[in-house]
mmCIF file of C-alpha atoms in Angstrom:
data_model
loop_
_atom_site.group_PDB
_atom_site.id
_atom_site.type_symbol
_atom_site.label_atom_id
_atom_site.label_comp_id
_atom_site.label_asym_id
_atom_site.label_seq_id
_atom_site.Cartn_x
_atom_site.Cartn_y
_atom_site.Cartn_z
ATOM 1 C CA MET A 1 -12.663 -37.155 -45.349
ATOM 2 C CA PRO A 2 -14.636 -38.913 -47.470
ATOM 3 C CA SER A 3 -11.755 -41.432 -48.551
ATOM 4 C CA LEU A 4 -11.060 -42.120 -44.571
ATOM 5 C CA ILE A 5 -14.667 -43.271 -44.045
ATOM 6 C CA ILE A 6 -14.404 -45.682 -47.186
ATOM 7 C CA PHE A 7 -10.732 -46.475 -45.781
ATOM 8 C CA TRP A 8 -12.540 -47.455 -42.638
ATOM 9 C CA ILE A 9 -15.296 -49.412 -43.652
ATOM 10 C CA MET A 10 -12.526 -51.655 -46.834
ATOM 11 C CA ILE A 11 -10.692 -51.702 -42.975
ATOM 12 C CA VAL A 12 -13.593 -53.026 -41.723
ATOM 13 C CA SER A 13 -15.391 -54.899 -43.939
ATOM 14 C CA VAL A 14 -12.504 -56.600 -46.191
ATOM 15 C CA GLY A 15 -9.280 -56.462 -44.128
ATOM 16 C CA PRO A 16 -6.283 -53.873 -43.451
ATOM 17 C CA LEU A 17 -3.945 -55.143 -46.081
ATOM 18 C CA THR A 18 -6.511 -55.243 -49.091
ATOM 19 C CA ALA A 19 -7.806 -51.870 -48.120
ATOM 20 C CA PHE A 20 -4.690 -50.213 -47.686
ATOM 21 C CA ALA A 21 -3.837 -51.899 -51.333
ATOM 22 C CA GLN A 22 -6.878 -50.065 -52.518
ATOM 23 C CA GLU A 23 -6.416 -46.872 -51.024
ATOM 24 C CA LEU A 24 -2.689 -46.418 -51.985
ATOM 25 C CA PRO A 25 -3.459 -44.649 -55.291
ATOM 26 C CA LEU A 26 -5.675 -42.183 -52.649
ATOM 27 C CA LEU A 27 -2.651 -41.742 -50.173
ATOM 28 C CA GLN A 28 -0.177 -40.726 -53.280
ATOM 29 C CA GLU A 29 -2.676 -38.404 -53.872
ATOM 30 C CA GLU A 30 -3.142 -37.025 -51.273
ATOM 31 C CA SER A 31 0.625 -36.876 -50.168
ATOM 32 C CA ARG A 32 1.780 -33.524 -51.394
ATOM 33 C CA LYS A 33 5.665 -32.645 -52.487
ATOM 34 C CA LYS A 34 6.420 -30.129 -49.909
ATOM 35 C CA SER A 35 9.992 -29.664 -51.531
ATOM 36 C CA ASP A 36 12.379 -31.835 -53.661
ATOM 37 C CA ASP A 37 13.536 -34.302 -50.071
ATOM 38 C CA GLU A 38 9.982 -33.797 -47.957
ATOM 39 C CA ILE A 39 6.773 -35.327 -48.459
ATOM 40 C CA VAL A 40 3.730 -34.659 -46.103
ATOM 41 C CA LEU A 41 1.659 -37.826 -45.214
ATOM 42 C CA PRO A 42 -1.739 -37.632 -44.946
ATOM 43 C CA PRO A 43 -3.124 -36.808 -41.422
ATOM 44 C CA PHE A 44 -3.782 -40.406 -40.168
ATOM 45 C CA LEU A 45 -0.295 -41.300 -41.126
ATOM 46 C CA SER A 46 1.043 -38.654 -39.378
ATOM 47 C CA PRO A 47 3.210 -39.487 -36.135
ATOM 48 C CA ALA A 48 1.434 -38.840 -32.860
ATOM 49 C CA ALA A 49 1.514 -39.575 -28.750
ATOM 50 C CA PRO A 50 -0.791 -39.506 -26.330
ATOM 51 C CA VAL A 51 -1.766 -37.037 -23.560
ATOM 52 C CA LEU A 52 -1.781 -38.857 -20.518
ATOM 53 C CA LEU A 53 -3.374 -38.297 -16.458
ATOM 54 C CA ASP A 54 -2.208 -40.992 -14.139
ATOM 55 C CA GLY A 55 -1.636 -43.361 -17.237
ATOM 56 C CA GLU A 56 -4.880 -42.596 -18.882
ATOM 57 C CA THR A 57 -4.844 -41.070 -22.368
ATOM 58 C CA LEU A 58 -6.696 -38.067 -22.637
ATOM 59 C CA PHE A 59 -6.457 -37.594 -26.239
ATOM 60 C CA GLN A 60 -3.281 -37.554 -28.935
ATOM 61 C CA VAL A 61 -1.383 -34.703 -30.791
ATOM 62 C CA ARG A 62 0.552 -34.549 -33.699
ATOM 63 C CA GLY A 63 4.231 -33.061 -33.884
ATOM 64 C CA VAL A 64 6.579 -31.340 -36.277
ATOM 65 C CA THR A 65 10.298 -31.521 -36.953
ATOM 66 C CA ALA A 66 11.155 -29.028 -34.007
ATOM 67 C CA LEU A 67 9.068 -30.495 -31.478
ATOM 68 C CA PRO A 68 8.339 -34.025 -31.861
ATOM 69 C CA ALA A 69 4.888 -35.945 -31.008
ATOM 70 C CA GLU A 70 6.169 -37.604 -27.907
ATOM 71 C CA LYS A 71 7.741 -34.440 -26.305
ATOM 72 C CA ARG A 72 4.673 -32.609 -26.887
ATOM 73 C CA ALA A 73 2.714 -34.543 -25.676
ATOM 74 C CA ARG A 74 5.163 -35.070 -22.307
ATOM 75 C CA ARG A 75 4.976 -31.091 -21.860
ATOM 76 C CA ILE A 76 1.416 -31.185 -21.894
ATOM 77 C CA SER A 77 0.844 -33.981 -19.637
ATOM 78 C CA GLU A 78 3.259 -32.374 -17.386
ATOM 79 C CA ARG A 79 1.456 -29.314 -17.090
ATOM 80 C CA ILE A 80 -2.239 -31.481 -16.268
ATOM 81 C CA ASP A 81 -0.470 -33.555 -13.782
ATOM 82 C CA GLU A 82 1.666 -30.615 -12.329
ATOM 83 C CA PHE A 83 -1.941 -28.468 -12.595
ATOM 84 C CA ALA A 84 -4.144 -31.793 -10.951
ATOM 85 C CA SER A 85 -1.902 -32.104 -7.948
ATOM 86 C CA ASP A 86 -2.486 -28.437 -7.259
ATOM 87 C CA LEU A 87 -5.569 -28.457 -5.061
ATOM 88 C CA LYS A 88 -5.539 -24.920 -4.801
ATOM 89 C CA ARG A 89 -6.053 -24.056 -7.982
ATOM 90 C CA SER A 90 -9.768 -24.311 -9.574
ATOM 91 C CA ILE A 91 -11.502 -26.776 -12.141
ATOM 92 C CA GLN A 92 -13.373 -23.288 -12.869
ATOM 93 C CA SER A 93 -10.455 -22.216 -13.968
ATOM 94 C CA LEU A 94 -10.080 -23.891 -17.231
ATOM 95 C CA ARG A 95 -10.634 -21.560 -20.199
ATOM 96 C CA LEU A 96 -9.751 -21.552 -24.087
ATOM 97 C CA VAL A 97 -8.435 -18.000 -25.318
ATOM 98 C CA GLU A 98 -8.482 -18.122 -29.405
ATOM 99 C CA GLU A 99 -5.489 -17.144 -31.119
ATOM 100 C CA LYS A 100 -4.935 -16.708 -34.932
ATOM 101 C CA ASP A 101 -3.652 -20.457 -35.992
ATOM 102 C CA ILE A 102 -4.074 -22.012 -32.233
ATOM 103 C CA THR A 103 -6.585 -21.978 -29.478
ATOM 104 C CA MET A 104 -5.032 -22.440 -25.942
ATOM 105 C CA ILE A 105 -6.354 -24.214 -22.829
ATOM 106 C CA PHE A 106 -5.449 -22.619 -20.198
ATOM 107 C CA ALA A 107 -5.287 -23.495 -15.665
ATOM 108 C CA GLY A 108 -5.708 -19.741 -14.858
ATOM 109 C CA ASP A 109 -2.839 -17.871 -16.632
ATOM 110 C CA GLN A 110 -0.593 -20.783 -17.250
ATOM 111 C CA PRO A 111 -1.044 -22.682 -20.440
ATOM 112 C CA LEU A 112 -1.307 -26.496 -20.801
ATOM 113 C CA ALA A 113 -1.725 -26.937 -24.321
ATOM 114 C CA GLY A 114 -2.471 -25.357 -27.237
ATOM 115 C CA VAL A 115 -4.672 -26.960 -30.246
ATOM 116 C CA THR A 116 -3.984 -26.207 -34.032
ATOM 117 C CA ASP A 117 -5.431 -27.636 -37.117
ATOM 118 C CA ALA A 118 -2.909 -30.006 -37.880
ATOM 119 C CA ASP A 119 -4.732 -31.217 -34.522
ATOM 120 C CA GLY A 120 -8.268 -31.424 -35.517
ATOM 121 C CA ARG A 121 -7.054 -33.201 -39.145
ATOM 122 C CA LEU A 122 -5.490 -35.904 -36.995
ATOM 123 C CA GLU A 123 -8.626 -36.371 -35.216
ATOM 124 C CA GLY A 124 -10.866 -36.782 -38.996
ATOM 125 C CA GLY A 125 -11.038 -33.035 -39.474
ATOM 126 C CA VAL A 126 -12.679 -31.950 -36.651
ATOM 127 C CA GLU A 127 -12.380 -28.212 -36.456
ATOM 128 C CA ARG A 128 -9.645 -26.690 -34.294
ATOM 129 C CA GLU A 129 -12.326 -24.945 -31.661
ATOM 130 C CA VAL A 130 -14.633 -27.938 -31.509
ATOM 131 C CA LEU A 131 -11.599 -30.390 -31.230
ATOM 132 C CA ALA A 132 -10.310 -27.581 -28.228
ATOM 133 C CA ARG A 133 -13.483 -28.022 -26.191
ATOM 134 C CA ILE A 134 -13.889 -31.551 -26.803
ATOM 135 C CA TYR A 135 -9.613 -31.222 -24.988
ATOM 136 C CA LEU A 136 -10.914 -28.828 -22.097
ATOM 137 C CA LYS A 137 -13.564 -31.359 -20.614
ATOM 138 C CA ARG A 138 -11.429 -34.402 -21.109
ATOM 139 C CA ILE A 139 -8.918 -32.679 -18.958
ATOM 140 C CA GLU A 140 -11.385 -31.267 -16.674
ATOM 141 C CA GLU A 141 -12.950 -35.275 -16.273
ATOM 142 C CA ALA A 142 -9.530 -36.461 -15.591
ATOM 143 C CA VAL A 143 -8.814 -33.730 -13.200
ATOM 144 C CA GLU A 144 -12.052 -34.083 -11.407
ATOM 145 C CA SER A 145 -10.489 -37.981 -11.399
ATOM 146 C CA HIS A 146 -7.100 -37.404 -10.426
ATOM 147 C CA ARG A 147 -7.982 -35.293 -7.177
ATOM 148 C CA GLU A 148 -11.441 -37.339 -6.195
ATOM 149 C CA THR A 149 -8.618 -40.540 -6.126
ATOM 150 C CA ARG A 150 -6.342 -38.948 -3.765
ATOM 151 C CA LYS A 151 -8.715 -37.481 -1.484
ATOM 152 C CA PRO A 152 -7.934 -37.666 2.036
ATOM 153 C CA ILE A 153 -10.297 -39.582 4.280
#
């Protein structure tokens, strides 16, 4: 986390290229070899994709090889849009369910999204449970806005 803060300060004060050149040794340290062929990137360099509702970014998620970020984000966006469009489903039905390595966001019995520790690292080291509460609040606000704009006159 401190290296991210230092990196950000360097970008703002010195410029992106100089900051990146100075940060390179830290990146090499943080990148750790999983196998001979695979290198894990530091979280802030890992691919992410936005979760959208009505063209507005709610938050971003990371992917893995089996489920790339774009596909994961699209699936979550579709579930949120389906929930938001169904006026019979109450916003009060949104809830968190803690599991061993994931915090699930549900609308009633329907899972909308899972929040992982990797998502927390993507957001600068935020704890998964805290990030899940932030995502839940963001989803609530976006669904309310979605429904308000489609309310019959």
